[in-house]
Amino acid sequence: MPTTDRLRGILDLVESSLDEPELTGDDLAARAYLSRFHFDRLVSAAIGEPPGTFRRRLLLERAAHRLVGSDDPVTDVAYASGYGSPEAFARAFARAYGEPPSAYRHTGRVHHRLPGASGIHFNPPGGLRLPALTRSTTMDVLTRMLDHHLWLVGQIIDRMDRLDDTTLDRPIELSVEGIDDNPTLRSLGDRLVGQLEMWVGALEGATSMPPEGDRTAAGLGRRLEVVAPRFRALVVAALDEGRAEETFVDAVCDPPETFTYAGVIAHVLTFSAVRRTLAVGALETAGISDLGSGDPMQFVGGSGSDASQISRTPAR
């Protein structure tokens, strides 16, 4: 199923029409500024089922959810689903679900999906659920989380370069006990980069801590350019080769300690998330707010088959 603006437009159109069940196929085509013939062809090609079939299925799925989840009379549900009479609705519902609506509402079922070529279903209370376009593994998700971390650290450092030393060294009043004492933007940037340098050294068998690096914004950027691809390559190789539980000895610790790649990944992503959040907050205090909260949702998860904005209109 292609992820295009055209598809998003179709889905928005169909979803918004669920609250207007009296609309005909000609009405929907007109709203799409297409002839009925071209509209039907376009929708069928995009989602694998004719628009009329698709829309009727979504209305029945919504009706099933409403029957089980409310005390609304079957008659009201029938008319809200676009049927001219309760009898016509009961026949269509029974064909789809194998029992009449009056009996179905007492089944206590949670899922009401009907077979559909598109894989798109009604999602309570008032949206659509789209299938994933590609299969993702745990490794894929972890890699995207790591990529987001490395990207966001770079973005933070880039914006630090716009600030003067007084701002970079100004104490951040909101901190997290036990992670960093008296943090500043500069110290957070140094810790975010230094953490990567420390673990690259440990993973590569270093016997001493990396030397203190340049703490200017430009210097932090140069350090990140060196260490980020090295850290990513080590982690991705371990994940790709199924070595996440492989242990290694960190000889820098006194006494030396044993860790796993999985533990390092979890450690870095956990503690760096705190530091990144403090850093983007400090940037906003300094007047730079374009990074928002640094939320990884869109970076890691995309927009849900390009349809995360499909509406959340309450079902009636």
mmCIF file of N, CA and C in Angstrom, residues 160-288:
data_model
loop_
_atom_site.group_PDB
_atom_site.id
_atom_site.type_symbol
_atom_site.label_atom_id
_atom_site.label_comp_id
_atom_site.label_asym_id
_atom_site.label_seq_id
_atom_site.Cartn_x
_atom_site.Cartn_y
_atom_site.Cartn_z
ATOM 1 N N MET A 160 24.343 24.752 20.794
ATOM 2 C CA MET A 160 25.232 25.291 21.826
ATOM 3 C C MET A 160 26.236 26.265 21.223
ATOM 4 N N ASP A 161 26.616 26.013 19.981
ATOM 5 C CA ASP A 161 27.611 26.859 19.326
ATOM 6 C C ASP A 161 27.095 28.274 19.083
ATOM 7 N N ARG A 162 25.789 28.482 19.229
ATOM 8 C CA ARG A 162 25.210 29.817 19.039
ATOM 9 C C ARG A 162 25.220 30.636 20.335
ATOM 10 N N LEU A 163 25.586 30.004 21.442
ATOM 11 C CA LEU A 163 25.477 30.650 22.748
ATOM 12 C C LEU A 163 26.841 31.073 23.274
ATOM 13 N N ASP A 164 26.837 32.081 24.137
ATOM 14 C CA ASP A 164 28.103 32.535 24.718
ATOM 15 C C ASP A 164 28.478 31.665 25.916
ATOM 16 N N ASP A 165 29.708 31.854 26.400
ATOM 17 C CA ASP A 165 30.213 31.021 27.489
ATOM 18 C C ASP A 165 29.388 31.174 28.759
ATOM 19 N N THR A 166 28.914 32.376 29.021
ATOM 20 C CA THR A 166 28.120 32.590 30.233
ATOM 21 C C THR A 166 26.871 31.718 30.227
ATOM 22 N N THR A 167 26.214 31.643 29.079
ATOM 23 C CA THR A 167 25.007 30.822 28.973
ATOM 24 C C THR A 167 25.345 29.339 29.049
ATOM 25 N N LEU A 168 26.431 28.941 28.394
ATOM 26 C CA LEU A 168 26.822 27.532 28.413
ATOM 27 C C LEU A 168 27.187 27.059 29.811
ATOM 28 N N ASP A 169 27.725 27.946 30.620
ATOM 29 C CA ASP A 169 28.188 27.566 31.960
ATOM 30 C C ASP A 169 27.203 27.941 33.063
ATOM 31 N N ARG A 170 26.010 28.400 32.684
ATOM 32 C CA ARG A 170 25.012 28.767 33.677
ATOM 33 C C ARG A 170 24.417 27.504 34.292
ATOM 34 N N PRO A 171 24.366 27.408 35.616
ATOM 35 C CA PRO A 171 23.809 26.210 36.251
ATOM 36 C C PRO A 171 22.361 25.969 35.821
ATOM 37 N N ILE A 172 22.045 24.718 35.608
ATOM 38 C CA ILE A 172 20.676 24.322 35.294
ATOM 39 C C ILE A 172 19.997 23.991 36.609
ATOM 40 N N GLU A 173 19.003 24.761 36.953
ATOM 41 C CA GLU A 173 18.397 24.623 38.276
ATOM 42 C C GLU A 173 17.653 23.305 38.439
ATOM 43 N N LEU A 174 17.070 22.811 37.359
ATOM 44 C CA LEU A 174 16.374 21.529 37.428
ATOM 45 C C LEU A 174 17.364 20.428 37.082
ATOM 46 N N SER A 175 17.629 19.539 38.015
ATOM 47 C CA SER A 175 18.556 18.449 37.764
ATOM 48 C C SER A 175 17.985 17.161 38.336
ATOM 49 N N VAL A 176 18.675 16.068 38.084
ATOM 50 C CA VAL A 176 18.244 14.758 38.564
ATOM 51 C C VAL A 176 19.299 14.239 39.522
ATOM 52 N N GLU A 177 18.910 14.032 40.753
ATOM 53 C CA GLU A 177 19.866 13.592 41.765
ATOM 54 C C GLU A 177 20.499 12.260 41.365
ATOM 55 N N GLY A 178 21.800 12.165 41.542
ATOM 56 C CA GLY A 178 22.497 10.911 41.307
ATOM 57 C C GLY A 178 22.991 10.709 39.898
ATOM 58 N N ILE A 179 22.699 11.635 38.986
ATOM 59 C CA ILE A 179 23.196 11.478 37.610
ATOM 60 C C ILE A 179 24.326 12.460 37.355
ATOM 61 N N ASP A 180 24.066 13.734 37.398
ATOM 62 C CA ASP A 180 25.110 14.747 37.231
ATOM 63 C C ASP A 180 24.902 15.823 38.284
ATOM 64 N N ASP A 181 25.959 16.183 38.982
ATOM 65 C CA ASP A 181 25.869 17.253 39.973
ATOM 66 C C ASP A 181 26.071 18.606 39.301
ATOM 67 N N ASN A 182 25.216 19.558 39.643
ATOM 68 C CA ASN A 182 25.348 20.935 39.161
ATOM 69 C C ASN A 182 25.547 21.007 37.644
ATOM 70 N N PRO A 183 24.629 20.445 36.872
ATOM 71 C CA PRO A 183 24.826 20.418 35.422
ATOM 72 C C PRO A 183 24.709 21.792 34.779
ATOM 73 N N THR A 184 25.428 21.954 33.686
ATOM 74 C CA THR A 184 25.318 23.110 32.804
ATOM 75 C C THR A 184 25.170 22.571 31.395
ATOM 76 N N LEU A 185 24.846 23.431 30.467
ATOM 77 C CA LEU A 185 24.779 22.970 29.082
ATOM 78 C C LEU A 185 26.115 22.394 28.635
ATOM 79 N N ARG A 186 27.188 23.059 29.015
ATOM 80 C CA ARG A 186 28.506 22.591 28.595
ATOM 81 C C ARG A 186 28.821 21.218 29.204
ATOM 82 N N SER A 187 28.528 21.076 30.505
ATOM 83 C CA SER A 187 28.843 19.799 31.143
ATOM 84 C C SER A 187 27.977 18.672 30.588
ATOM 85 N N LEU A 188 26.716 18.980 30.259
ATOM 86 C CA LEU A 188 25.856 17.962 29.670
ATOM 87 C C LEU A 188 26.366 17.541 28.303
ATOM 88 N N GLY A 189 26.764 18.513 27.478
ATOM 89 C CA GLY A 189 27.321 18.178 26.178
ATOM 90 C C GLY A 189 28.564 17.324 26.307
ATOM 91 N N ASP A 190 29.410 17.674 27.262
ATOM 92 C CA ASP A 190 30.639 16.915 27.481
ATOM 93 C C ASP A 190 30.329 15.495 27.952
ATOM 94 N N ARG A 191 29.347 15.343 28.829
ATOM 95 C CA ARG A 191 28.993 14.012 29.318
ATOM 96 C C ARG A 191 28.347 13.176 28.223
ATOM 97 N N LEU A 192 27.517 13.792 27.388
ATOM 98 C CA LEU A 192 26.882 13.044 26.306
ATOM 99 C C LEU A 192 27.916 12.493 25.330
ATOM 100 N N VAL A 193 28.906 13.309 24.999
ATOM 101 C CA VAL A 193 29.961 12.849 24.095
ATOM 102 C C VAL A 193 30.936 11.941 24.837
ATOM 103 N N GLY A 194 31.298 12.351 26.054
ATOM 104 C CA GLY A 194 32.259 11.566 26.823
ATOM 105 C C GLY A 194 31.767 10.168 27.135
ATOM 106 N N GLN A 195 30.467 10.015 27.336
ATOM 107 C CA GLN A 195 29.909 8.686 27.579
ATOM 108 C C GLN A 195 30.177 7.763 26.396
ATOM 109 N N LEU A 196 29.991 8.279 25.199
ATOM 110 C CA LEU A 196 30.267 7.482 24.000
ATOM 111 C C LEU A 196 31.747 7.143 23.906
ATOM 112 N N GLU A 197 32.601 8.120 24.173
ATOM 113 C CA GLU A 197 34.047 7.886 24.121
ATOM 114 C C GLU A 197 34.467 6.827 25.135
ATOM 115 N N MET A 198 33.897 6.904 26.327
ATOM 116 C CA MET A 198 34.242 5.947 27.375
ATOM 117 C C MET A 198 33.870 4.526 26.965
ATOM 118 N N TRP A 199 32.654 4.348 26.417
ATOM 119 C CA TRP A 199 32.219 3.001 26.083
ATOM 120 C C TRP A 199 32.872 2.474 24.818
ATOM 121 N N VAL A 200 33.202 3.331 23.887
ATOM 122 C CA VAL A 200 33.978 2.869 22.728
ATOM 123 C C VAL A 200 35.319 2.329 23.204
ATOM 124 N N GLY A 201 35.954 3.056 24.113
ATOM 125 C CA GLY A 201 37.218 2.580 24.654
ATOM 126 C C GLY A 201 37.066 1.236 25.342
ATOM 127 N N ALA A 202 36.010 1.095 26.151
ATOM 128 C CA ALA A 202 35.798 -0.164 26.864
ATOM 129 C C ALA A 202 35.527 -1.310 25.895
ATOM 130 N N LEU A 203 34.704 -1.064 24.887
ATOM 131 C CA LEU A 203 34.374 -2.109 23.919
ATOM 132 C C LEU A 203 35.574 -2.497 23.069
ATOM 133 N N GLU A 204 36.472 -1.558 22.861
ATOM 134 C CA GLU A 204 37.663 -1.829 22.048
ATOM 135 C C GLU A 204 38.861 -2.262 22.889
ATOM 136 N N GLY A 205 38.651 -2.435 24.195
ATOM 137 C CA GLY A 205 39.710 -2.970 25.040
ATOM 138 C C GLY A 205 40.690 -1.967 25.596
ATOM 139 N N ALA A 206 40.305 -0.711 25.703
ATOM 140 C CA ALA A 206 41.213 0.299 26.259
ATOM 141 C C ALA A 206 41.513 -0.016 27.725
ATOM 142 N N THR A 207 42.699 0.368 28.172
ATOM 143 C CA THR A 207 43.105 0.121 29.558
ATOM 144 C C THR A 207 43.127 1.397 30.390
ATOM 145 N N SER A 208 42.713 2.498 29.801
ATOM 146 C CA SER A 208 42.657 3.754 30.549
ATOM 147 C C SER A 208 41.511 4.600 30.018
ATOM 148 N N MET A 209 41.059 5.525 30.839
ATOM 149 C CA MET A 209 39.990 6.419 30.425
ATOM 150 C C MET A 209 40.472 7.321 29.301
ATOM 151 N N PRO A 210 39.579 7.700 28.383
ATOM 152 C CA PRO A 210 39.994 8.635 27.332
ATOM 153 C C PRO A 210 40.383 9.969 27.945
ATOM 154 N N PRO A 211 41.341 10.654 27.345
ATOM 155 C CA PRO A 211 41.758 11.951 27.893
ATOM 156 C C PRO A 211 40.623 12.965 27.805
ATOM 157 N N GLU A 212 40.663 13.962 28.671
ATOM 158 C CA GLU A 212 39.649 15.006 28.632
ATOM 159 C C GLU A 212 39.711 15.730 27.302
ATOM 160 N N GLY A 213 38.567 15.907 26.678
ATOM 161 C CA GLY A 213 38.527 16.508 25.354
ATOM 162 C C GLY A 213 38.147 17.971 25.378
ATOM 163 N N ASP A 214 38.135 18.558 24.203
ATOM 164 C CA ASP A 214 37.760 19.961 24.015
ATOM 165 C C ASP A 214 36.297 20.143 24.411
ATOM 166 N N ARG A 215 36.026 21.070 25.327
ATOM 167 C CA ARG A 215 34.672 21.283 25.831
ATOM 168 C C ARG A 215 33.980 22.483 25.192
ATOM 169 N N THR A 216 34.622 23.117 24.221
ATOM 170 C CA THR A 216 33.910 24.156 23.479
ATOM 171 C C THR A 216 32.858 23.482 22.603
ATOM 172 N N ALA A 217 31.863 24.246 22.186
ATOM 173 C CA ALA A 217 30.823 23.658 21.344
ATOM 174 C C ALA A 217 31.419 23.097 20.057
ATOM 175 N N ALA A 218 32.337 23.843 19.457
ATOM 176 C CA ALA A 218 32.976 23.360 18.232
ATOM 177 C C ALA A 218 33.769 22.090 18.512
ATOM 178 N N GLY A 219 34.470 22.079 19.645
ATOM 179 C CA GLY A 219 35.251 20.903 20.006
ATOM 180 C C GLY A 219 34.374 19.696 20.279
ATOM 181 N N LEU A 220 33.253 19.907 20.954
ATOM 182 C CA LEU A 220 32.317 18.815 21.194
ATOM 183 C C LEU A 220 31.795 18.248 19.879
ATOM 184 N N GLY A 221 31.532 19.140 18.928
ATOM 185 C CA GLY A 221 31.066 18.687 17.625
ATOM 186 C C GLY A 221 32.098 17.824 16.929
ATOM 187 N N ARG A 222 33.366 18.220 16.995
ATOM 188 C CA ARG A 222 34.421 17.428 16.360
ATOM 189 C C ARG A 222 34.579 16.077 17.052
ATOM 190 N N ARG A 223 34.498 16.074 18.362
ATOM 191 C CA ARG A 223 34.607 14.807 19.097
ATOM 192 C C ARG A 223 33.460 13.865 18.728
ATOM 193 N N LEU A 224 32.252 14.430 18.623
ATOM 194 C CA LEU A 224 31.097 13.606 18.278
ATOM 195 C C LEU A 224 31.240 13.016 16.882
ATOM 196 N N GLU A 225 31.759 13.792 15.947
ATOM 197 C CA GLU A 225 31.941 13.295 14.583
ATOM 198 C C GLU A 225 32.854 12.080 14.548
ATOM 199 N N VAL A 226 33.794 12.023 15.477
ATOM 200 C CA VAL A 226 34.730 10.898 15.523
ATOM 201 C C VAL A 226 34.112 9.693 16.224
ATOM 202 N N VAL A 227 33.497 9.931 17.374
ATOM 203 C CA VAL A 227 33.087 8.802 18.210
ATOM 204 C C VAL A 227 31.730 8.222 17.831
ATOM 205 N N ALA A 228 30.808 9.037 17.317
ATOM 206 C CA ALA A 228 29.452 8.540 17.046
ATOM 207 C C ALA A 228 29.444 7.372 16.063
ATOM 208 N N PRO A 229 30.112 7.481 14.900
ATOM 209 C CA PRO A 229 30.081 6.344 13.980
ATOM 210 C C PRO A 229 30.778 5.108 14.530
ATOM 211 N N ARG A 230 31.789 5.293 15.360
ATOM 212 C CA ARG A 230 32.476 4.142 15.945
ATOM 213 C C ARG A 230 31.560 3.412 16.921
ATOM 214 N N PHE A 231 30.893 4.183 17.778
ATOM 215 C CA PHE A 231 29.984 3.560 18.741
ATOM 216 C C PHE A 231 28.837 2.858 18.017
ATOM 217 N N ARG A 232 28.276 3.525 17.018
ATOM 218 C CA ARG A 232 27.165 2.926 16.284
ATOM 219 C C ARG A 232 27.590 1.637 15.604
ATOM 220 N N ALA A 233 28.752 1.635 14.978
ATOM 221 C CA ALA A 233 29.222 0.445 14.275
ATOM 222 C C ALA A 233 29.403 -0.731 15.232
ATOM 223 N N LEU A 234 29.958 -0.478 16.407
ATOM 224 C CA LEU A 234 30.153 -1.542 17.390
ATOM 225 C C LEU A 234 28.820 -2.115 17.853
ATOM 226 N N VAL A 235 27.862 -1.246 18.132
ATOM 227 C CA VAL A 235 26.561 -1.692 18.631
ATOM 228 C C VAL A 235 25.783 -2.433 17.550
ATOM 229 N N VAL A 236 25.725 -1.862 16.349
ATOM 230 C CA VAL A 236 24.951 -2.484 15.277
ATOM 231 C C VAL A 236 25.535 -3.839 14.905
ATOM 232 N N ALA A 237 26.850 -3.951 14.891
ATOM 233 C CA ALA A 237 27.476 -5.237 14.586
ATOM 234 C C ALA A 237 27.094 -6.282 15.629
ATOM 235 N N ALA A 238 27.115 -5.895 16.899
ATOM 236 C CA ALA A 238 26.747 -6.838 17.955
ATOM 237 C C ALA A 238 25.292 -7.276 17.820
ATOM 238 N N LEU A 239 24.400 -6.340 17.525
ATOM 239 C CA LEU A 239 22.992 -6.681 17.356
ATOM 240 C C LEU A 239 22.781 -7.544 16.124
ATOM 241 N N ASP A 240 23.409 -7.170 15.030
ATOM 242 C CA ASP A 240 23.237 -7.875 13.764
ATOM 243 C C ASP A 240 23.745 -9.307 13.849
ATOM 244 N N GLU A 241 24.797 -9.508 14.620
ATOM 245 C CA GLU A 241 25.410 -10.834 14.733
ATOM 246 C C GLU A 241 24.877 -11.632 15.916
ATOM 247 N N GLY A 242 23.856 -11.108 16.579
ATOM 248 C CA GLY A 242 23.266 -11.819 17.700
ATOM 249 C C GLY A 242 24.156 -11.883 18.922
ATOM 250 N N ARG A 243 24.985 -10.849 19.121
ATOM 251 C CA ARG A 243 25.944 -10.851 20.227
ATOM 252 C C ARG A 243 25.554 -9.875 21.338
ATOM 253 N N ALA A 244 24.281 -9.543 21.448
ATOM 254 C CA ALA A 244 23.876 -8.555 22.447
ATOM 255 C C ALA A 244 24.223 -8.996 23.862
ATOM 256 N N GLU A 245 24.205 -10.310 24.114
ATOM 257 C CA GLU A 245 24.520 -10.821 25.450
ATOM 258 C C GLU A 245 25.996 -11.165 25.605
ATOM 259 N N GLU A 246 26.785 -10.876 24.608
ATOM 260 C CA GLU A 246 28.229 -11.139 24.697
ATOM 261 C C GLU A 246 28.847 -10.265 25.787
ATOM 262 N N THR A 247 29.698 -10.852 26.598
ATOM 263 C CA THR A 247 30.324 -10.108 27.692
ATOM 264 C C THR A 247 31.714 -9.626 27.305
ATOM 265 N N PHE A 248 32.128 -8.563 27.950
ATOM 266 C CA PHE A 248 33.489 -8.061 27.778
ATOM 267 C C PHE A 248 33.945 -7.497 29.114
ATOM 268 N N VAL A 249 35.242 -7.430 29.293
ATOM 269 C CA VAL A 249 35.813 -6.926 30.535
ATOM 270 C C VAL A 249 36.233 -5.480 30.336
ATOM 271 N N ASP A 250 35.740 -4.610 31.206
ATOM 272 C CA ASP A 250 36.156 -3.209 31.190
ATOM 273 C C ASP A 250 37.325 -3.073 32.157
ATOM 274 N N ALA A 251 38.529 -3.049 31.578
ATOM 275 C CA ALA A 251 39.741 -3.025 32.398
ATOM 276 C C ALA A 251 39.971 -1.680 33.058
ATOM 277 N N VAL A 252 39.240 -0.649 32.626
ATOM 278 C CA VAL A 252 39.417 0.679 33.211
ATOM 279 C C VAL A 252 38.829 0.727 34.622
ATOM 280 N N CYS A 253 37.787 -0.078 34.851
ATOM 281 C CA CYS A 253 37.179 -0.104 36.181
ATOM 282 C C CYS A 253 38.169 -0.664 37.200
ATOM 283 N N ASP A 254 38.044 -0.242 38.428
ATOM 284 C CA ASP A 254 38.918 -0.726 39.499
ATOM 285 C C ASP A 254 38.059 -1.240 40.651
ATOM 286 N N PRO A 255 37.925 -2.567 40.773
ATOM 287 C CA PRO A 255 38.546 -3.598 39.943
ATOM 288 C C PRO A 255 37.831 -3.731 38.599
ATOM 289 N N PRO A 256 38.436 -4.417 37.623
ATOM 290 C CA PRO A 256 37.801 -4.603 36.319
ATOM 291 C C PRO A 256 36.413 -5.239 36.462
ATOM 292 N N GLU A 257 35.486 -4.795 35.618
ATOM 293 C CA GLU A 257 34.123 -5.316 35.660
ATOM 294 C C GLU A 257 33.740 -5.906 34.313
ATOM 295 N N THR A 258 32.752 -6.797 34.354
ATOM 296 C CA THR A 258 32.264 -7.450 33.149
ATOM 297 C C THR A 258 30.886 -6.898 32.792
ATOM 298 N N PHE A 259 30.714 -6.540 31.526
ATOM 299 C CA PHE A 259 29.447 -6.003 31.034
ATOM 300 C C PHE A 259 29.035 -6.749 29.772
ATOM 301 N N THR A 260 27.809 -6.521 29.336
ATOM 302 C CA THR A 260 27.334 -7.036 28.054
ATOM 303 C C THR A 260 27.005 -5.873 27.132
ATOM 304 N N TYR A 261 26.977 -6.160 25.830
ATOM 305 C CA TYR A 261 26.579 -5.126 24.874
ATOM 306 C C TYR A 261 25.160 -4.643 25.185
ATOM 307 N N ALA A 262 24.275 -5.582 25.513
ATOM 308 C CA ALA A 262 22.893 -5.205 25.813
ATOM 309 C C ALA A 262 22.838 -4.239 26.983
ATOM 310 N N GLY A 263 23.631 -4.511 28.005
ATOM 311 C CA GLY A 263 23.658 -3.628 29.161
ATOM 312 C C GLY A 263 24.174 -2.247 28.822
ATOM 313 N N VAL A 264 25.207 -2.195 27.977
ATOM 314 C CA VAL A 264 25.764 -0.901 27.572
ATOM 315 C C VAL A 264 24.729 -0.095 26.796
ATOM 316 N N ILE A 265 24.037 -0.749 25.863
ATOM 317 C CA ILE A 265 23.024 -0.046 25.068
ATOM 318 C C ILE A 265 21.943 0.528 25.982
ATOM 319 N N ALA A 266 21.450 -0.303 26.901
ATOM 320 C CA ALA A 266 20.404 0.158 27.814
ATOM 321 C C ALA A 266 20.904 1.299 28.687
ATOM 322 N N HIS A 267 22.131 1.189 29.164
ATOM 323 C CA HIS A 267 22.720 2.223 30.019
ATOM 324 C C HIS A 267 22.830 3.551 29.272
ATOM 325 N N VAL A 268 23.382 3.496 28.080
ATOM 326 C CA VAL A 268 23.594 4.728 27.313
ATOM 327 C C VAL A 268 22.265 5.394 26.989
ATOM 328 N N LEU A 269 21.296 4.626 26.500
ATOM 329 C CA LEU A 269 20.021 5.226 26.112
ATOM 330 C C LEU A 269 19.251 5.754 27.317
ATOM 331 N N THR A 270 19.390 5.105 28.464
ATOM 332 C CA THR A 270 18.667 5.550 29.660
ATOM 333 C C THR A 270 19.236 6.851 30.210
ATOM 334 N N PHE A 271 20.532 6.873 30.475
ATOM 335 C CA PHE A 271 21.115 8.053 31.104
ATOM 336 C C PHE A 271 21.240 9.220 30.124
ATOM 337 N N SER A 272 21.459 8.910 28.854
ATOM 338 C CA SER A 272 21.550 9.999 27.880
ATOM 339 C C SER A 272 20.202 10.679 27.693
ATOM 340 N N ALA A 273 19.113 9.932 27.860
ATOM 341 C CA ALA A 273 17.785 10.537 27.715
ATOM 342 C C ALA A 273 17.574 11.622 28.763
ATOM 343 N N VAL A 274 18.051 11.380 29.981
ATOM 344 C CA VAL A 274 17.935 12.396 31.029
ATOM 345 C C VAL A 274 18.752 13.624 30.662
ATOM 346 N N ARG A 275 19.990 13.398 30.231
ATOM 347 C CA ARG A 275 20.874 14.530 29.909
ATOM 348 C C ARG A 275 20.356 15.302 28.701
ATOM 349 N N ARG A 276 19.848 14.590 27.706
ATOM 350 C CA ARG A 276 19.309 15.283 26.533
ATOM 351 C C ARG A 276 18.118 16.147 26.920
ATOM 352 N N THR A 277 17.252 15.602 27.771
ATOM 353 C CA THR A 277 16.067 16.354 28.184
ATOM 354 C C THR A 277 16.455 17.619 28.937
ATOM 355 N N LEU A 278 17.424 17.505 29.831
ATOM 356 C CA LEU A 278 17.902 18.690 30.540
ATOM 357 C C LEU A 278 18.514 19.691 29.569
ATOM 358 N N ALA A 279 19.246 19.172 28.580
ATOM 359 C CA ALA A 279 19.922 20.060 27.628
ATOM 360 C C ALA A 279 18.926 20.813 26.754
ATOM 361 N N VAL A 280 17.913 20.121 26.223
ATOM 362 C CA VAL A 280 16.953 20.833 25.367
ATOM 363 C C VAL A 280 16.135 21.820 26.199
ATOM 364 N N GLY A 281 15.915 21.499 27.475
ATOM 365 C CA GLY A 281 15.240 22.456 28.345
ATOM 366 C C GLY A 281 16.078 23.694 28.579
ATOM 367 N N ALA A 282 17.392 23.493 28.774
ATOM 368 C CA ALA A 282 18.287 24.634 28.960
ATOM 369 C C ALA A 282 18.389 25.466 27.689
ATOM 370 N N LEU A 283 18.363 24.804 26.538
ATOM 371 C CA LEU A 283 18.369 25.546 25.275
ATOM 372 C C LEU A 283 17.117 26.408 25.155
ATOM 373 N N GLU A 284 15.981 25.856 25.548
ATOM 374 C CA GLU A 284 14.746 26.642 25.472
ATOM 375 C C GLU A 284 14.823 27.845 26.403
ATOM 376 N N THR A 285 15.386 27.651 27.596
ATOM 377 C CA THR A 285 15.574 28.774 28.513
ATOM 378 C C THR A 285 16.448 29.846 27.879
ATOM 379 N N ALA A 286 17.400 29.406 27.058
ATOM 380 C CA ALA A 286 18.305 30.339 26.387
ATOM 381 C C ALA A 286 17.703 30.922 25.116
ATOM 382 N N GLY A 287 16.461 30.557 24.808
ATOM 383 C CA GLY A 287 15.784 31.134 23.649
ATOM 384 C C GLY A 287 15.827 30.290 22.397
ATOM 385 N N ILE A 288 16.301 29.051 22.494
ATOM 386 C CA ILE A 288 16.362 28.157 21.332
ATOM 387 C C ILE A 288 15.405 27.002 21.590
#
